[in-house]
Short mmCIF file of C-alpha atoms in Angstrom, two decimals:
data_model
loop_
_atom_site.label_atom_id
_atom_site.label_comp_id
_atom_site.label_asym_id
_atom_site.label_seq_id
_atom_site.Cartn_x
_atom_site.Cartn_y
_atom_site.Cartn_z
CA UNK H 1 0.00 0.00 0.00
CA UNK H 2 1.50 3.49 -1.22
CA UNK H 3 1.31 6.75 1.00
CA UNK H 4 0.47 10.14 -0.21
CA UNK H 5 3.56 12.23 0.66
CA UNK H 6 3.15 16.36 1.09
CA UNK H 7 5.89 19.27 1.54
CA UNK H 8 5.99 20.74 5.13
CA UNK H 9 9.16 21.93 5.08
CA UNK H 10 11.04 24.32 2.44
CA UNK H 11 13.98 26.41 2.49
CA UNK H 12 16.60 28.02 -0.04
CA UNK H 13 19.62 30.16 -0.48
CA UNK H 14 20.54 31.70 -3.94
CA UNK H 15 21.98 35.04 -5.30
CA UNK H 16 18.63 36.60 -5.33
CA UNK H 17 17.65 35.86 -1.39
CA UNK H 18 18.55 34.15 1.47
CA UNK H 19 15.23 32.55 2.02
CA UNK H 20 12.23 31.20 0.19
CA UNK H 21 10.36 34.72 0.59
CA UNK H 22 12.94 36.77 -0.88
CA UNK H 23 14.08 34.94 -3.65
CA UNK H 24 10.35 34.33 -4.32
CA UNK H 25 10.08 38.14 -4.85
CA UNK H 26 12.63 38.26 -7.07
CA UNK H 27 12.11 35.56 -8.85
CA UNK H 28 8.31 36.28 -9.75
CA UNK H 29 9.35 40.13 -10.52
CA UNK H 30 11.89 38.84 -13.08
CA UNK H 31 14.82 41.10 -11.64
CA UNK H 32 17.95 39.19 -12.00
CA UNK H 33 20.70 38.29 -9.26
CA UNK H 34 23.19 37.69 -12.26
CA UNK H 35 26.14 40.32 -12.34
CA UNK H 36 29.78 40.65 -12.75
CA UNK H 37 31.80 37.79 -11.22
CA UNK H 38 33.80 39.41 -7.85
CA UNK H 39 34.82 36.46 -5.98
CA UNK H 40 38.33 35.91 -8.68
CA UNK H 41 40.02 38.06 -11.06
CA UNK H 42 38.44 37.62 -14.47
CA UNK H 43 40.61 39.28 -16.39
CA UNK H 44 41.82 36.04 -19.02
CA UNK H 45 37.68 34.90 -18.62
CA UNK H 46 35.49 34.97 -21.74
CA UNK H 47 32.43 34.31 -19.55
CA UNK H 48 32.29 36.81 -17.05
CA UNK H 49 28.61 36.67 -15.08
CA UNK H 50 26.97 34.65 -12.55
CA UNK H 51 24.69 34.88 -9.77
CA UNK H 52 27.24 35.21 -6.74
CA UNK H 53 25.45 34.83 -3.23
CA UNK H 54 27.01 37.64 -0.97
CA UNK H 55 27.57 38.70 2.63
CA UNK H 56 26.83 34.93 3.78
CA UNK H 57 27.57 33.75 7.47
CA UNK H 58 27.72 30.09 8.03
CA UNK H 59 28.09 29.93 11.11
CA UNK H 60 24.43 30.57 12.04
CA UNK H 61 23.97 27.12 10.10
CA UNK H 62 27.10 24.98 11.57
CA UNK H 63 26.97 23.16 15.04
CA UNK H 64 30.62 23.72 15.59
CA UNK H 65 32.22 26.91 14.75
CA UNK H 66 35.31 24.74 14.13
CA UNK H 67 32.98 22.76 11.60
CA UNK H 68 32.92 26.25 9.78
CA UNK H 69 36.79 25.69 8.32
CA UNK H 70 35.76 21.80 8.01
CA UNK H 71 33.16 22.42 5.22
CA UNK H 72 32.80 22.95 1.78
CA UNK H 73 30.72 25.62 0.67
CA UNK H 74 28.55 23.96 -1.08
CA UNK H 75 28.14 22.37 2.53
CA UNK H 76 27.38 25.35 4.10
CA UNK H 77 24.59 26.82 1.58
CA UNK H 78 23.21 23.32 2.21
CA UNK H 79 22.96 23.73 6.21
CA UNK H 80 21.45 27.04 5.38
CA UNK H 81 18.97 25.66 3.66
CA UNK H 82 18.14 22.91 5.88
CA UNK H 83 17.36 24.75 8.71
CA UNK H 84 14.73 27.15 6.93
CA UNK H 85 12.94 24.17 5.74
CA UNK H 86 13.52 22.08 9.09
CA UNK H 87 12.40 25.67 11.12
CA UNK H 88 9.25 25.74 8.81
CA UNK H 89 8.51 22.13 8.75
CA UNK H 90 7.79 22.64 12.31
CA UNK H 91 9.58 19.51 13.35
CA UNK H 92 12.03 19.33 16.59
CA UNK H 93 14.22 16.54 14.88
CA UNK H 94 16.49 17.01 18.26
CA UNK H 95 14.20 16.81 21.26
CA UNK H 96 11.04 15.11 20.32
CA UNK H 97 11.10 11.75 21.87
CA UNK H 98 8.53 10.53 20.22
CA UNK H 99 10.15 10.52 16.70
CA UNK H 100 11.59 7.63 15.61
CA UNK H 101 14.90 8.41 13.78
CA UNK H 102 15.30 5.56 11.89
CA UNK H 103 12.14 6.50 9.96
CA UNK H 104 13.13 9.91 9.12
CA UNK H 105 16.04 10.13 6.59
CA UNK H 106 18.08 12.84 4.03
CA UNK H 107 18.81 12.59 0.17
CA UNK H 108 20.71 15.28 -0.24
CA UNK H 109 23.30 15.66 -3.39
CA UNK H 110 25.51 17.88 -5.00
CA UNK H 111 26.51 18.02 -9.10
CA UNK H 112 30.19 18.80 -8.22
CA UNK H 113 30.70 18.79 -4.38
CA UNK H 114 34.02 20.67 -3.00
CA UNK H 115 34.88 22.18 -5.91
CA UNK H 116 36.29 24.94 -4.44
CA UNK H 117 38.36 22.77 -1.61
CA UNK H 118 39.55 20.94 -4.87
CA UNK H 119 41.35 23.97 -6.17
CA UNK H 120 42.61 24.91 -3.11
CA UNK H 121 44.12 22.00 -1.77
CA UNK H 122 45.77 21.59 -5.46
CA UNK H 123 47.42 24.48 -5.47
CA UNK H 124 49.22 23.54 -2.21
CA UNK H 125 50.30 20.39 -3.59
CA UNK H 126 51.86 21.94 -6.48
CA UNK H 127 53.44 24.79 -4.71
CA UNK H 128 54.61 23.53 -1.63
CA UNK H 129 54.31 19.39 -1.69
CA UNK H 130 51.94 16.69 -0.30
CA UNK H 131 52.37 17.91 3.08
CA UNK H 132 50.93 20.86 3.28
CA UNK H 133 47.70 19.32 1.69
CA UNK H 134 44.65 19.62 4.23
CA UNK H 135 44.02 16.24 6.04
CA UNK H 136 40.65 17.55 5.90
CA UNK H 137 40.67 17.80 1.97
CA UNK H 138 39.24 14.33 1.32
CA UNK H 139 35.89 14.85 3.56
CA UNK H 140 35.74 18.51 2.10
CA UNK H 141 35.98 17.62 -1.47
CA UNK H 142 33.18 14.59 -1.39
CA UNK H 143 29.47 15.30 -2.60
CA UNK H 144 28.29 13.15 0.06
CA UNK H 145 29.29 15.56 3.00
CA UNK H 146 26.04 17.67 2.92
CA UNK H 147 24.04 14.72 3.32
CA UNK H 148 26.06 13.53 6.09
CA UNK H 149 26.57 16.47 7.93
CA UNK H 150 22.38 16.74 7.81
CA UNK H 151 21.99 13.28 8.84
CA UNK H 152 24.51 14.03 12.29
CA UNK H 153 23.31 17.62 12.88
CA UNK H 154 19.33 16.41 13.31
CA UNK H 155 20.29 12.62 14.07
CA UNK H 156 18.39 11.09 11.73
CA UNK H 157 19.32 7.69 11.46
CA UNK H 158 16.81 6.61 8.37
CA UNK H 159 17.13 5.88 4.89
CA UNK H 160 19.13 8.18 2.73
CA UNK H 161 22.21 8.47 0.39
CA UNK H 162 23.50 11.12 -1.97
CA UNK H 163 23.06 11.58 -5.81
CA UNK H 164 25.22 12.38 -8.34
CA UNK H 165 23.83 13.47 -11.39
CA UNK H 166 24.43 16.62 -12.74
CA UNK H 167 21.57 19.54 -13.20
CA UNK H 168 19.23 16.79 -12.30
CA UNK H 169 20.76 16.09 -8.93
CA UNK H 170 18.49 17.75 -6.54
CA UNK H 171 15.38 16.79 -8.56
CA UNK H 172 16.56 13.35 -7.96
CA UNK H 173 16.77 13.96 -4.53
CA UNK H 174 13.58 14.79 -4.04
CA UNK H 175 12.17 12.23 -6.35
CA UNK H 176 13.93 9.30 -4.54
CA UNK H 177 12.61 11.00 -1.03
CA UNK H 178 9.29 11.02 -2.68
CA UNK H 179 9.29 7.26 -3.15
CA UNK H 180 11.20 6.09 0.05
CA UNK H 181 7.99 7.27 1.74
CA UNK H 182 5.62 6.64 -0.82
CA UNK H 183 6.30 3.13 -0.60
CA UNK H 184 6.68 3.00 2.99
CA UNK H 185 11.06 3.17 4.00
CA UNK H 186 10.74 6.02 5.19
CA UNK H 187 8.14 8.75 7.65
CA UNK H 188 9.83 11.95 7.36
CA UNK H 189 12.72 12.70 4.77
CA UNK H 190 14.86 15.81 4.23
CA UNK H 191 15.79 15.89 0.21
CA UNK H 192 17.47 18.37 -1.78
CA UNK H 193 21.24 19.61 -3.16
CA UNK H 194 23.49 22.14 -2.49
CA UNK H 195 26.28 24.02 -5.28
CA UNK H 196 28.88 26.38 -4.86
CA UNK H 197 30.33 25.94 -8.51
CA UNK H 198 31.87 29.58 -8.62
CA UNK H 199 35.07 29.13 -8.99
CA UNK H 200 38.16 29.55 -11.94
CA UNK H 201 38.46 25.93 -12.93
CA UNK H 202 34.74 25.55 -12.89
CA UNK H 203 34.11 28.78 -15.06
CA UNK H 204 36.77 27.78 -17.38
CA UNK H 205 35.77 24.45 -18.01
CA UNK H 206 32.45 25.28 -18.34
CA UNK H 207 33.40 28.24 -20.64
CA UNK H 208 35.86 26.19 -22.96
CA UNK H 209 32.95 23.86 -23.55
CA UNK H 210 30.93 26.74 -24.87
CA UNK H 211 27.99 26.49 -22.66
CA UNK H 212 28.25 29.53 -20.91
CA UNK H 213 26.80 32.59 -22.05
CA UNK H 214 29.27 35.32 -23.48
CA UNK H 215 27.44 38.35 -22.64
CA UNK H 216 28.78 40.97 -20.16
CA UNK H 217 25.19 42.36 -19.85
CA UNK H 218 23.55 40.99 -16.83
CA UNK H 219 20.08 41.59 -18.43
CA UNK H 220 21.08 39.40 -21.26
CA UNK H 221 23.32 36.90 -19.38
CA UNK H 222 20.96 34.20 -19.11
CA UNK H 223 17.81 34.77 -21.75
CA UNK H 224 16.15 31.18 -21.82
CA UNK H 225 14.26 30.62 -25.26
CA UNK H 226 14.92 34.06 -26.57
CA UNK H 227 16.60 33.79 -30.09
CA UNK H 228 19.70 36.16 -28.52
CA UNK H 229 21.06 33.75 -25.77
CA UNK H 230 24.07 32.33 -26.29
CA UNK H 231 24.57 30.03 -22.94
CA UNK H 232 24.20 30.06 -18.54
CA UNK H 233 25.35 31.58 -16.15
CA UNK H 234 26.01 29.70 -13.12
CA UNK H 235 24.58 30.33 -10.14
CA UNK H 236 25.09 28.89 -6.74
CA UNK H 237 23.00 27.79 -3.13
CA UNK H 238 20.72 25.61 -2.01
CA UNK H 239 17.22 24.36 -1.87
CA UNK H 240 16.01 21.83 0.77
CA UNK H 241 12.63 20.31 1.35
CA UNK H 242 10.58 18.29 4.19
CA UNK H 243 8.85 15.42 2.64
CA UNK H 244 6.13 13.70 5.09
CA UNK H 245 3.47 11.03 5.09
CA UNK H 246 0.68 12.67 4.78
CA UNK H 247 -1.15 10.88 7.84
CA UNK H 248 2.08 11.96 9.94
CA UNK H 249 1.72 15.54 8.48
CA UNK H 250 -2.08 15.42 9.58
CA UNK H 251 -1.79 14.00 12.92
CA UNK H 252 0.77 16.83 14.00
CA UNK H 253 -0.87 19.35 12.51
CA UNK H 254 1.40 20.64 10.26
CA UNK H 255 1.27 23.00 7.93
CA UNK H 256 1.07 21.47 3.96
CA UNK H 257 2.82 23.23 1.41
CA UNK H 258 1.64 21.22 -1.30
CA UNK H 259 2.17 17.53 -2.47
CA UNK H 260 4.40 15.59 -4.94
CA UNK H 261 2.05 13.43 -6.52
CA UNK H 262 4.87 11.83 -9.84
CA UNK H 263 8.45 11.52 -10.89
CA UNK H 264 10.24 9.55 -13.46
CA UNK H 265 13.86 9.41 -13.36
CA UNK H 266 15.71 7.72 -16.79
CA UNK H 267 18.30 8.63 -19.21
CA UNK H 268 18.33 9.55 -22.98
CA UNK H 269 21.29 7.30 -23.91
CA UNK H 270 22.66 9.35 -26.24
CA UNK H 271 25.26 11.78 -25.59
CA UNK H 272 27.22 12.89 -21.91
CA UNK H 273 26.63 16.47 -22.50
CA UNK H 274 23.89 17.11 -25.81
CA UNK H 275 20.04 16.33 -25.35
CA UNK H 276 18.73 13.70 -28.34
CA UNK H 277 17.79 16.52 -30.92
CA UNK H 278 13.86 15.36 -30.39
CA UNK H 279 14.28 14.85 -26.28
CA UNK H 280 13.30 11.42 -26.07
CA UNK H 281 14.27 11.24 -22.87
CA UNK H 282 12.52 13.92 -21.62
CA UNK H 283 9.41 13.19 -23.46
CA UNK H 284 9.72 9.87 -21.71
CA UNK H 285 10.37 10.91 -18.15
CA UNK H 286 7.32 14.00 -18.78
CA UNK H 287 5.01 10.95 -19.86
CA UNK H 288 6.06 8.36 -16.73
CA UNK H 289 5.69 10.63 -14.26
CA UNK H 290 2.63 11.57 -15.45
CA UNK H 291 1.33 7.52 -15.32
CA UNK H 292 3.33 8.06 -11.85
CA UNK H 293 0.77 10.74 -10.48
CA UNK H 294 -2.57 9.20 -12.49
CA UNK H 295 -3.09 12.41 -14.09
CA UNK H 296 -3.96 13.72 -17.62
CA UNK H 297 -1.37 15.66 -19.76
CA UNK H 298 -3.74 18.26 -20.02
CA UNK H 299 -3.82 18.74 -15.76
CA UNK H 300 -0.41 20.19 -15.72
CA UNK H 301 -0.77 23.93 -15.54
CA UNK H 302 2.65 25.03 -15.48
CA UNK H 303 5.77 23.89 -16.56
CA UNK H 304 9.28 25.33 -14.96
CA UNK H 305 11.62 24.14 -17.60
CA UNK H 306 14.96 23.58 -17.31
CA UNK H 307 15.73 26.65 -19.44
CA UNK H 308 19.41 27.26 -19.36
CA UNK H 309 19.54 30.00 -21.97
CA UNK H 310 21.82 27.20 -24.45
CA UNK H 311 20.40 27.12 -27.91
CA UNK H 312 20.40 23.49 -28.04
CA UNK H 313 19.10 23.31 -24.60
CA UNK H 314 15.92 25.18 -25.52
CA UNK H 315 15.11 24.02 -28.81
CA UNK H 316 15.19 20.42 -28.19
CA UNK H 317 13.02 21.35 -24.66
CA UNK H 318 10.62 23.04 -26.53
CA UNK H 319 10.43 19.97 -28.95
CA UNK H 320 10.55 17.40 -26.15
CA UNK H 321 7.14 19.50 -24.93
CA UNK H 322 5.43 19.69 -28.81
CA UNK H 323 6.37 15.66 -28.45
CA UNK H 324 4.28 15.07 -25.77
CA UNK H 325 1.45 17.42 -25.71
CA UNK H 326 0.92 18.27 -30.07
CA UNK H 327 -1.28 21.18 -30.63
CA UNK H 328 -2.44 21.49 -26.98
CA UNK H 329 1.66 22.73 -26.22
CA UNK H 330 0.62 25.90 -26.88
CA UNK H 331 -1.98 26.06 -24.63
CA UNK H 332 0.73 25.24 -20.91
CA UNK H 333 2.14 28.77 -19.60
CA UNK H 334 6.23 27.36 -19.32
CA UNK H 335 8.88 29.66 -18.02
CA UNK H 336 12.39 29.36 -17.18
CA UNK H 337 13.16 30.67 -13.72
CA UNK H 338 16.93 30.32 -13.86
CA UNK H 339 17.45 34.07 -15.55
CA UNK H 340 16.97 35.31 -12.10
CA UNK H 341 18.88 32.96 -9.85
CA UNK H 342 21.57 31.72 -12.09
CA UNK H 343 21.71 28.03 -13.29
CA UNK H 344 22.67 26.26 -9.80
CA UNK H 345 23.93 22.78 -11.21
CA UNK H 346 22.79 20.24 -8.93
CA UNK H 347 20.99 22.41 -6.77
CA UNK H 348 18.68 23.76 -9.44
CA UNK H 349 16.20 20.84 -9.29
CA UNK H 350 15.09 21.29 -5.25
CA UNK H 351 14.81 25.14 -6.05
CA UNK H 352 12.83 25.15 -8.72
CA UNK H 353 10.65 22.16 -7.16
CA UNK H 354 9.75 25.12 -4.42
CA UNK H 355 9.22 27.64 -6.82
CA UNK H 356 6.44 25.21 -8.09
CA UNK H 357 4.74 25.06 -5.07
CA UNK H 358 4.46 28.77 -4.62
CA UNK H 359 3.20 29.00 -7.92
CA UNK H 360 0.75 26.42 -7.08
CA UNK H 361 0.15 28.35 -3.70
CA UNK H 362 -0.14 31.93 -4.61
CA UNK H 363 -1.70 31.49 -7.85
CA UNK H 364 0.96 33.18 -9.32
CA UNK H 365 3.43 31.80 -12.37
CA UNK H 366 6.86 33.02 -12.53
CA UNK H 367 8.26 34.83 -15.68
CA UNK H 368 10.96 33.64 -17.99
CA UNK H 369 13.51 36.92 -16.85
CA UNK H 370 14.33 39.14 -19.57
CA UNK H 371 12.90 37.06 -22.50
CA UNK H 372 12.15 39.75 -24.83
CA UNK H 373 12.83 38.17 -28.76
CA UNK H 374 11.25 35.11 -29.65
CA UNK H 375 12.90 32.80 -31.67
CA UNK H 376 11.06 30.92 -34.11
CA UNK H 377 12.63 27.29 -33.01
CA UNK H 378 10.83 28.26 -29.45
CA UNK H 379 7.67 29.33 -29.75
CA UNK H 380 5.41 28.41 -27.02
CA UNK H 381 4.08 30.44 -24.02
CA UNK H 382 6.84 30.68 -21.90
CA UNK H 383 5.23 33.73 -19.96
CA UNK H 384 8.24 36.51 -20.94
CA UNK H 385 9.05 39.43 -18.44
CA UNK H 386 6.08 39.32 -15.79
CA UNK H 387 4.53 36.99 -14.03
CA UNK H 388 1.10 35.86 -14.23
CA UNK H 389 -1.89 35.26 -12.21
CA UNK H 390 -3.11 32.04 -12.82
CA UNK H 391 -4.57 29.40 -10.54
CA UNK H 392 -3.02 25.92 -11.26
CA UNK H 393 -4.10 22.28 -9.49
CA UNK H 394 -0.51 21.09 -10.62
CA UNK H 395 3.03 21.86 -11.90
CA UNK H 396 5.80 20.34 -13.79
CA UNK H 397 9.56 20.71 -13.38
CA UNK H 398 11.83 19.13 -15.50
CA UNK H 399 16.14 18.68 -14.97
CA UNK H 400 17.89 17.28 -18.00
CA UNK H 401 21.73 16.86 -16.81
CA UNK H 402 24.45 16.07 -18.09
CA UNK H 403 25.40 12.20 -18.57
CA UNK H 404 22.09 11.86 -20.29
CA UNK H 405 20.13 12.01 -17.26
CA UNK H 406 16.74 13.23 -16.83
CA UNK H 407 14.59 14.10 -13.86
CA UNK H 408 10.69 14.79 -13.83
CA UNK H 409 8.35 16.33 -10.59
CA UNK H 410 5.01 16.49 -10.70
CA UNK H 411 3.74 18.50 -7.61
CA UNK H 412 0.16 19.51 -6.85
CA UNK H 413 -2.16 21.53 -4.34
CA UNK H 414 -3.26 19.52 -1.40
#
C-alpha cells in the first residue's frame, strides 16, 4: 500500500535571497541576481557573469564553529537551507522523543561537491608538496558531506544516500525522497542539493565547452528561449525540502505546502553532454511521471523548464514539450526561472521544485527573466518578463543533466 507524501518543510539560499520569501520576490518580478563575477580576477575569462550569493555567514547554520573551516561551501549553503525548511517544517528533529529516527532520513546531493576545496588543496600540492595538503581535503571535497553532515546535525538515522547526477541532482533527490515514503522506508525525509560551482576551474571548463553565455550584460546573461542567448550563467545555493506522510503531516498538525504526486527518473542514452535533438528522454520521463501521479497531460498547468539560456538546450526542450502534448503545447504557460537565480547545477532541481509550489500556492506563475525576442525554433508560451496570475491544481519541473540524465516532478495543491 502506497502513501500520499506532502511538503511541510522548504527552504533556499541563492543570489537573489537568502530565504524562500525573498528569492520568491525576485524571482516572480523577473529582476535578475546575475552580475559581474567578484569572488576571482576575471581578467583572461570569456564568460564573465553569474549569480554570486554575498555577505553569507555560516556559522548561524554549523553546530561547531570549528565545523565552519571543516566544510565545503557547497556544505554550508546546504545547512542554510536545511534549517529554513527544518524551522518551517515545524519539526524538533532534536528533542522530540517521540520521533523515531530511523524512519526519518536525508537525500541530499551535489553536481560537483568541494569544488572549491579541490582547487585549493591543489594548489598547495603543487606549490609547496603533499604535506601541506589539508588532512581535511578528502571529507571537504566529497558530494556526500552535505548529506552527512544533515543526517549528524538532526540525528536522523533513516534511509538516505546522496546523488550524483548533474543539473538533475536535486530533482533526484527529491524524487527518490518522494518514493522512500511513498512506498513506505521512510516517515519523514529531508531531500534536496546544495552548489557552490563559482570558482576559476569551474568557469573555465564550463566556458571552454561553450555552454556559458558570453554576454557581459547581466540583463542578457541568461535569456532562456529568446533567439539572442548564447549560454548560462552559473549560479550557486541551495534548496532543501521536508517530505512527510501525509497521515504523519495530519496527525501533528502541520502545515502542507503542497504535495508531490509523480516523478520519473531515466536517461536519454545518447550523448554525456547534448540532449537527443527530439528529447526522447525527456518526453519519456514528462510521460512516466505523469502515469506516476494518475493524471492527464492536459492537468499540468505550469511547466518550470529547465531553461538554461543554451540554444540546443531550448530548442530540443521546446520539442521534447510539442512531443508530448501536439497542438495542446501551446496552450501550458512554461517559463524558465533560472534568468533570475543563475543556473545552480545540482541544486537547481530542489529550487525550482519550491518555486512550483508557490506557484501552485499563490496562484501566481513566474516569468521567464528578460525574455524579450522570440525565436522561431521556441515558440510556445513561456510567460516573458512578468509573471502571471493564474490558478493551477498542478506543476511540472523538468532537470535534464548532463550524462544523459533526466529528472521529472510532478507537484500539486493539497
Amino acid at each position: 500500500m502506497s502513501s500520499r507524501v506532502v511538503v511541510t518543510g522548504m527552504g533556499m539560499i541563492t543570489a537573489a535571497g537568502k530565504n524562500v520569501g525573498e528569492t520568491w520576490q525576485k524571482v516572480t518580478s523577473g529582476e535578475t541576481a546575475i552580475d559581474t563575477i567578484t569572488r576571482f580576477d576575471i581578467s583572461d575569462f570569456k564568460a564573465s557573469l553569474a549569480a554570486e550569493i554575498k555577505d553569507f555567514d555560516p556559522e548561524q547554520f554549523v553546530e561547531e564553529k570549528k565545523d565552519v573551516r571543516r566544510l565545503d561551501r557547497y556544505c554550508h549553503y546546504s545547512l542554510a537551507a536545511v534549517h529554513e525548511a527544518v524551522v518551517s517544517s515545524g519539526i524538533d528533529f532534536k528533542n522530540d522523543n517521540n520521533l523515531d529516527k530511523t524512519r526519518c532520513g536525508v537525500i541530499f546531493g551535489s553536481g560537483v561537491g568541494g569544488i572549491e576545496t579541490l582547487e585549493t588543496e591543489i594548489t598547495k600540492y603543487n606549490e609547496k608538496g603533499p604535506s601541506r595538503v589539508s588532512p581535511l581535503y578528502v571529507p571537504m571535497l566529497i558530494a556526500n558531506m552535505a548529506a552527512g553532515y544533515i543526517s549528524i546535525k538532526y540525528g536522523l538515522e533513516g534511509y538516505g544516500f546522496c546523488p550524483v547526477t548533474a543539473c538533475a541532482t536535486s530533482a533526484h533527490a527529491v524524487g527518490e525522497a518522494f518514493r522512500a515514503i511513498k512506498h513506505g522506508y521512510a516517515d519523514i525525509m529531508i531531500a534536496g542539493g546544495g552548489e557552490a560551482a563559482i570558482t576559476p576551474s569551474s568557469i573555465a571548463g564550463f566556458q571552454n565547452m561553450t555552454a556559458l553565455s558570453n554576454s557581459s550584460d547581466k540583463n542578457t546573461g541568461l535569456i532562456a528561449f529568446d533567439k539572442r542567448r548564447s549560454g548560462f550563467v552559473m549560479g550557486e545555493g541551495s534548496g532543501a525540502l521536508v517530505l512527510e506522510n501525509y497521515e504523519n503531516a495530519k496527525k501533528r498538525g502541520a502545515v502542507i505546502y503542497g504535495e508531490v504526486v509523480g516523478y520519473c527518473a531515466n536517461f536519454d542514452a545518447y550523448h554525456i553532454t547534448a540532449p537527443e535533438p527530439n528529447g526522447k528522454g525527456a518526453v519519456n520521463a514528462i510521460i512516466s511521471a505523469l502515469k506516476d501521479a494518475g493524471l492527464d497531460k492536459n492537468q499540468i498547468g505550469y511547466i518550470n523548464a529547465h531553461g538554461t539560456g543554451t540554444q540546443i538546450n531550448d530548442r530540443t526542450e521546446t520539442t521534447a514539450i510539442k512531443n508530448v502534448y501536439g497542438k495542446d503545447a501551446y496552450n501550458i504557460p512554461v517559463s524558465s526561472t533560472k534568468g533570475v537565480v543563475g543556473h545552480m547545477l545540482g541544486a537547481a532541481g530542489a529550487v525550482e521544485t519550491i518555486f512550483c509550489l508557490k506557484a501552485i500556492s499563490d496562484n501566481l506563475l513566474p516569468p521567464t527573466a528578460n525574455l524579450r525576442e522570440s525565436d522561431p525554433d521556441c515558440d510556445l508560451d513561456y510567460i516573458p518578463l512578468y509573471a502571471r496570475e493564474k490558478k493551477i491544481d498542478y506543476a511540472l519541473s523538468t532537470s535534464l543533466g548532463f550524462g544523459a540524465t533526466n529528472a521529472v516532478l510532478i507537484l500539486g495543491k493539497i
